[in-house]
Short mmCIF file of C-alpha atoms in Angstrom, two decimals:
data_model
loop_
_atom_site.label_atom_id
_atom_site.label_comp_id
_atom_site.label_asym_id
_atom_site.label_seq_id
_atom_site.Cartn_x
_atom_site.Cartn_y
_atom_site.Cartn_z
CA MET A 1 191.70 121.52 84.42
CA MET A 2 189.74 121.56 87.80
CA PHE A 3 186.49 123.07 88.03
CA PRO A 4 185.59 124.75 91.20
CA LYS A 5 183.13 122.91 93.59
CA VAL A 6 179.50 125.39 93.35
CA CYS A 7 176.45 125.91 95.05
CA THR A 8 173.78 124.23 92.89
CA ILE A 9 171.25 126.85 93.56
CA CYS A 10 173.30 130.23 93.34
CA GLY A 11 176.55 129.04 91.63
CA MET A 12 178.75 130.64 94.47
CA SER A 13 181.79 128.60 95.44
CA LEU A 14 181.57 126.07 98.23
CA PHE A 15 183.65 124.93 100.93
CA LYS A 16 184.90 121.54 100.76
CA SER A 17 182.71 120.67 103.78
CA GLN A 18 179.60 121.86 102.15
CA GLY A 19 178.00 119.51 99.25
CA PHE A 20 175.87 120.66 97.10
CA ILE A 21 173.76 123.73 98.91
CA CYS A 22 175.60 126.46 100.40
CA SER A 23 174.98 127.76 103.92
CA GLU A 24 173.09 130.89 102.62
CA CYS A 25 170.65 129.01 100.33
CA ALA A 26 169.75 126.34 103.19
CA ASN A 27 169.19 128.75 105.36
CA ASP A 28 167.63 132.09 103.76
CA ARG A 29 166.85 131.42 100.03
CA PHE A 30 163.03 129.67 100.89
CA GLU A 31 160.02 130.40 102.92
CA SER A 32 159.75 128.23 105.73
CA ALA A 33 156.93 126.07 105.28
CA ILE A 34 153.55 127.05 107.41
CA MET A 35 151.10 124.48 109.09
CA SER A 36 147.84 125.56 109.90
CA LYS A 37 145.22 124.42 112.38
CA SER A 38 143.47 122.50 109.74
CA ASP A 39 146.74 120.53 108.45
CA ARG A 40 146.88 118.83 112.02
CA ILE A 41 143.27 118.08 112.13
CA ASN A 42 142.85 116.40 108.90
CA LEU A 43 145.48 114.16 109.26
CA PRO A 44 144.72 110.42 109.13
CA GLU A 45 144.20 109.12 112.44
CA SER A 46 147.25 106.65 112.80
CA VAL A 47 149.37 109.53 111.62
CA GLU A 48 151.30 111.57 114.83
CA GLY A 49 152.26 114.12 113.10
CA ARG A 50 153.60 115.82 109.41
CA PHE A 51 156.94 118.68 109.02
CA ALA A 52 157.66 120.19 105.76
CA LEU A 53 160.62 122.22 105.58
CA TRP A 54 159.59 124.54 102.92
CA GLN A 55 157.04 126.09 100.91
CA PHE A 56 156.97 125.33 97.45
CA ASP A 57 157.11 127.73 95.12
CA LYS A 58 155.79 127.05 91.49
CA GLY A 59 158.43 128.78 88.87
CA GLY A 60 160.75 129.43 91.49
CA TYR A 61 164.15 127.88 93.06
CA LEU A 62 163.19 125.04 94.85
CA GLN A 63 160.72 123.80 92.30
CA ASP A 64 163.70 123.72 90.09
CA LEU A 65 165.90 122.26 92.51
CA LEU A 66 163.82 119.18 93.16
CA HIS A 67 163.18 118.98 89.04
CA LYS A 68 167.28 118.57 89.28
CA LEU A 69 167.16 116.02 91.56
CA LYS A 70 164.01 113.94 90.35
CA TYR A 71 165.38 114.29 86.69
CA HIS A 72 169.26 115.07 86.31
CA ARG A 73 170.04 112.22 88.84
CA LEU A 74 171.85 114.79 91.22
CA THR A 75 171.59 112.40 94.08
CA GLY A 76 173.72 114.40 96.32
CA VAL A 77 171.08 117.23 96.28
CA GLY A 78 168.76 114.90 97.67
CA GLU A 79 171.08 113.93 100.42
CA ASP A 80 171.42 117.45 101.51
CA LEU A 81 168.11 118.10 101.47
CA GLY A 82 167.46 115.17 103.66
CA THR A 83 170.20 116.45 105.82
CA LEU A 84 168.45 119.81 106.38
CA LEU A 85 164.89 117.96 106.81
CA GLY A 86 166.53 115.96 109.41
CA LYS A 87 168.22 119.34 111.29
CA GLY A 88 164.72 120.79 110.87
CA ILE A 89 163.11 118.14 112.40
CA LYS A 90 165.28 117.93 115.18
CA ALA A 91 165.23 121.42 116.18
CA LYS A 92 161.37 121.23 116.60
CA ASN A 93 161.46 117.96 118.65
CA MET A 94 159.00 116.40 116.85
CA LEU A 95 159.84 112.53 117.26
CA VAL A 96 160.61 112.13 120.78
CA ASP A 97 158.47 109.34 120.80
CA PHE A 98 159.93 107.63 117.93
CA GLU A 99 162.18 105.55 119.83
CA PRO A 100 165.28 104.22 117.10
CA ASP A 101 165.35 100.91 117.52
CA ASN A 102 161.91 100.69 117.20
CA THR A 103 161.37 103.34 114.27
CA ILE A 104 162.35 103.31 110.29
CA ILE A 105 161.95 105.45 107.58
CA LEU A 106 160.16 104.63 104.73
CA PRO A 107 160.88 106.46 101.44
CA VAL A 108 157.59 106.83 99.49
CA PRO A 109 157.97 103.60 97.02
CA LEU A 110 158.68 104.07 93.25
CA HIS A 111 157.07 102.00 90.57
CA ASP A 112 159.82 99.25 89.21
CA LYS A 113 159.05 101.00 85.64
CA LYS A 114 159.87 104.38 86.93
CA ARG A 115 162.90 103.16 88.62
CA ARG A 116 164.54 101.82 84.81
CA ILE A 117 163.29 105.01 83.39
CA ARG A 118 164.90 107.13 86.08
CA GLY A 119 167.25 104.95 87.48
CA PHE A 120 166.96 105.76 91.03
CA ASN A 121 164.47 107.21 93.36
CA GLN A 122 164.67 110.61 94.85
CA ALA A 123 163.02 109.98 98.24
CA PHE A 124 165.52 106.90 98.97
CA TYR A 125 168.41 109.65 98.84
CA ILE A 126 166.01 112.25 100.97
CA ALA A 127 165.61 109.37 103.39
CA LYS A 128 169.42 108.71 103.28
CA GLY A 129 170.34 112.32 104.76
CA MET A 130 167.33 112.28 107.07
CA SER A 131 168.61 108.94 108.78
CA GLU A 132 171.95 110.45 109.02
CA VAL A 133 170.67 113.41 111.01
CA LEU A 134 168.02 111.63 112.82
CA ASN A 135 169.74 107.91 113.35
CA TYR A 136 167.11 105.95 111.94
CA ASP A 137 167.46 102.90 109.88
CA ILE A 138 165.93 103.10 106.36
CA ILE A 139 163.44 100.18 105.53
CA ARG A 140 164.53 97.52 103.47
CA LYS A 141 163.94 97.18 99.91
CA GLY A 142 161.05 94.98 99.42
CA ILE A 143 159.26 95.27 102.75
CA VAL A 144 156.77 97.72 100.95
CA SER A 145 156.37 97.88 97.05
CA ARG A 146 154.22 100.38 94.46
CA THR A 147 152.42 98.02 92.83
CA LYS A 148 150.72 100.12 90.28
CA ASN A 149 152.54 102.65 87.77
CA THR A 150 150.61 105.87 88.19
CA LYS A 151 150.42 109.02 86.12
CA THR A 152 152.20 111.80 87.34
CA GLN A 153 149.79 113.96 89.71
CA THR A 154 150.55 117.49 88.60
CA GLY A 155 147.48 119.35 87.50
CA PHE A 156 145.25 116.89 89.19
CA SER A 157 141.83 117.87 91.44
CA LEU A 158 141.95 116.09 95.12
CA GLY A 159 139.47 113.61 93.50
CA LYS A 160 141.60 112.74 90.48
CA ARG A 161 144.51 112.55 92.56
CA ARG A 162 143.12 109.98 95.18
CA GLU A 163 141.65 108.02 92.14
CA ASN A 164 145.22 108.07 90.11
CA ILE A 165 147.00 106.37 93.66
CA ALA A 166 144.15 104.16 94.89
CA ASN A 167 145.71 101.21 95.34
CA ALA A 168 149.33 101.75 94.24
CA PHE A 169 150.60 100.36 97.32
CA LYS A 170 151.49 96.92 98.84
CA VAL A 171 153.10 95.56 102.20
CA VAL A 172 154.88 93.08 101.20
CA LEU A 173 156.50 91.50 104.71
CA PRO A 174 153.75 92.69 106.83
CA GLU A 175 155.65 91.44 109.80
CA LYS A 176 158.88 93.42 109.24
CA ILE A 177 157.25 96.49 110.06
CA GLU A 178 154.36 94.83 112.53
CA SER A 179 154.76 97.41 115.21
CA LYS A 180 157.32 99.81 114.39
CA ASN A 181 156.97 103.16 114.30
CA ILE A 182 157.19 105.06 110.51
CA ILE A 183 158.51 107.81 109.08
CA ILE A 184 157.23 108.16 105.54
CA VAL A 185 159.74 110.83 103.33
CA ASP A 186 158.53 112.11 100.41
CA ASP A 187 159.95 115.63 98.38
CA VAL A 188 156.62 117.65 98.27
CA PHE A 189 153.25 117.37 100.17
CA THR A 190 150.45 118.61 98.03
CA THR A 191 147.30 117.38 98.68
CA GLY A 192 148.16 114.33 100.72
CA ALA A 193 146.78 111.63 98.62
CA THR A 194 150.12 109.69 98.03
CA ALA A 195 151.24 109.96 101.34
CA PHE A 196 147.73 109.38 102.81
CA GLU A 197 147.09 106.10 100.69
CA LEU A 198 150.57 104.55 101.72
CA VAL A 199 149.73 105.36 105.22
CA SER A 200 146.20 103.24 104.51
CA GLU A 201 148.39 100.32 103.64
CA LEU A 202 150.50 100.80 106.72
CA ASP A 203 148.05 100.64 108.80
CA LYS A 204 146.69 97.45 107.59
CA ALA A 205 149.61 95.93 108.85
CA ASN A 206 149.21 97.10 112.06
CA VAL A 207 152.24 99.51 112.48
CA SER A 208 152.67 101.97 115.69
CA LYS A 209 153.09 105.49 115.00
CA ILE A 210 153.25 107.12 111.69
CA PHE A 211 154.97 110.60 110.74
CA ILE A 212 155.09 112.65 107.16
CA ALA A 213 158.01 114.19 106.46
CA THR A 214 158.38 116.06 103.37
CA VAL A 215 161.40 118.67 101.88
CA ALA A 216 157.93 121.14 100.75
CA GLN A 217 155.10 121.59 100.91
CA ALA A 218 152.48 123.33 97.91
#
């Protein structure tokens, strides 16, 4: 018996050309993220900009969707979200100075232990969808790694988050990214502790420009 293809969010039938999220949910279900002036001011010096597609809705549809991606291994949802994220960035013309031949997408690395338990890195599949829209390559595995198996950041204060994520990343092959533009990709931007810790390691490798892209901001 064939089951109809339905939207992961609302359960409505999908067309064959659609992936896992219907157009109605993609366009109207979630609140667009709003960047304040302080958001831009508080970025590390080497970060050219930051973009989040939607505002995180604790207990809502978006949290449920990201939870399904992360823990139910719905990798196709990740690719759909990455496609929408890429289109959002493209529509705002935010990466005009990020030349395709000198730019790499970097999904926030997952520690090997968590990867073995979960089976995949959700940020990679978001990056994969983005890559297809923006025509940037995804960084090769092993160039940047996560060396510290951190606790989940949920519920932590900013200070505790920074302490938890400190020294969590390492650029293993700095010569592969020196002078490159880097787009950091993750599912949710909360305080910026994770992304900014990664930025500090990239700076040591003398990368050029950095941009941070996430599906949601909390």
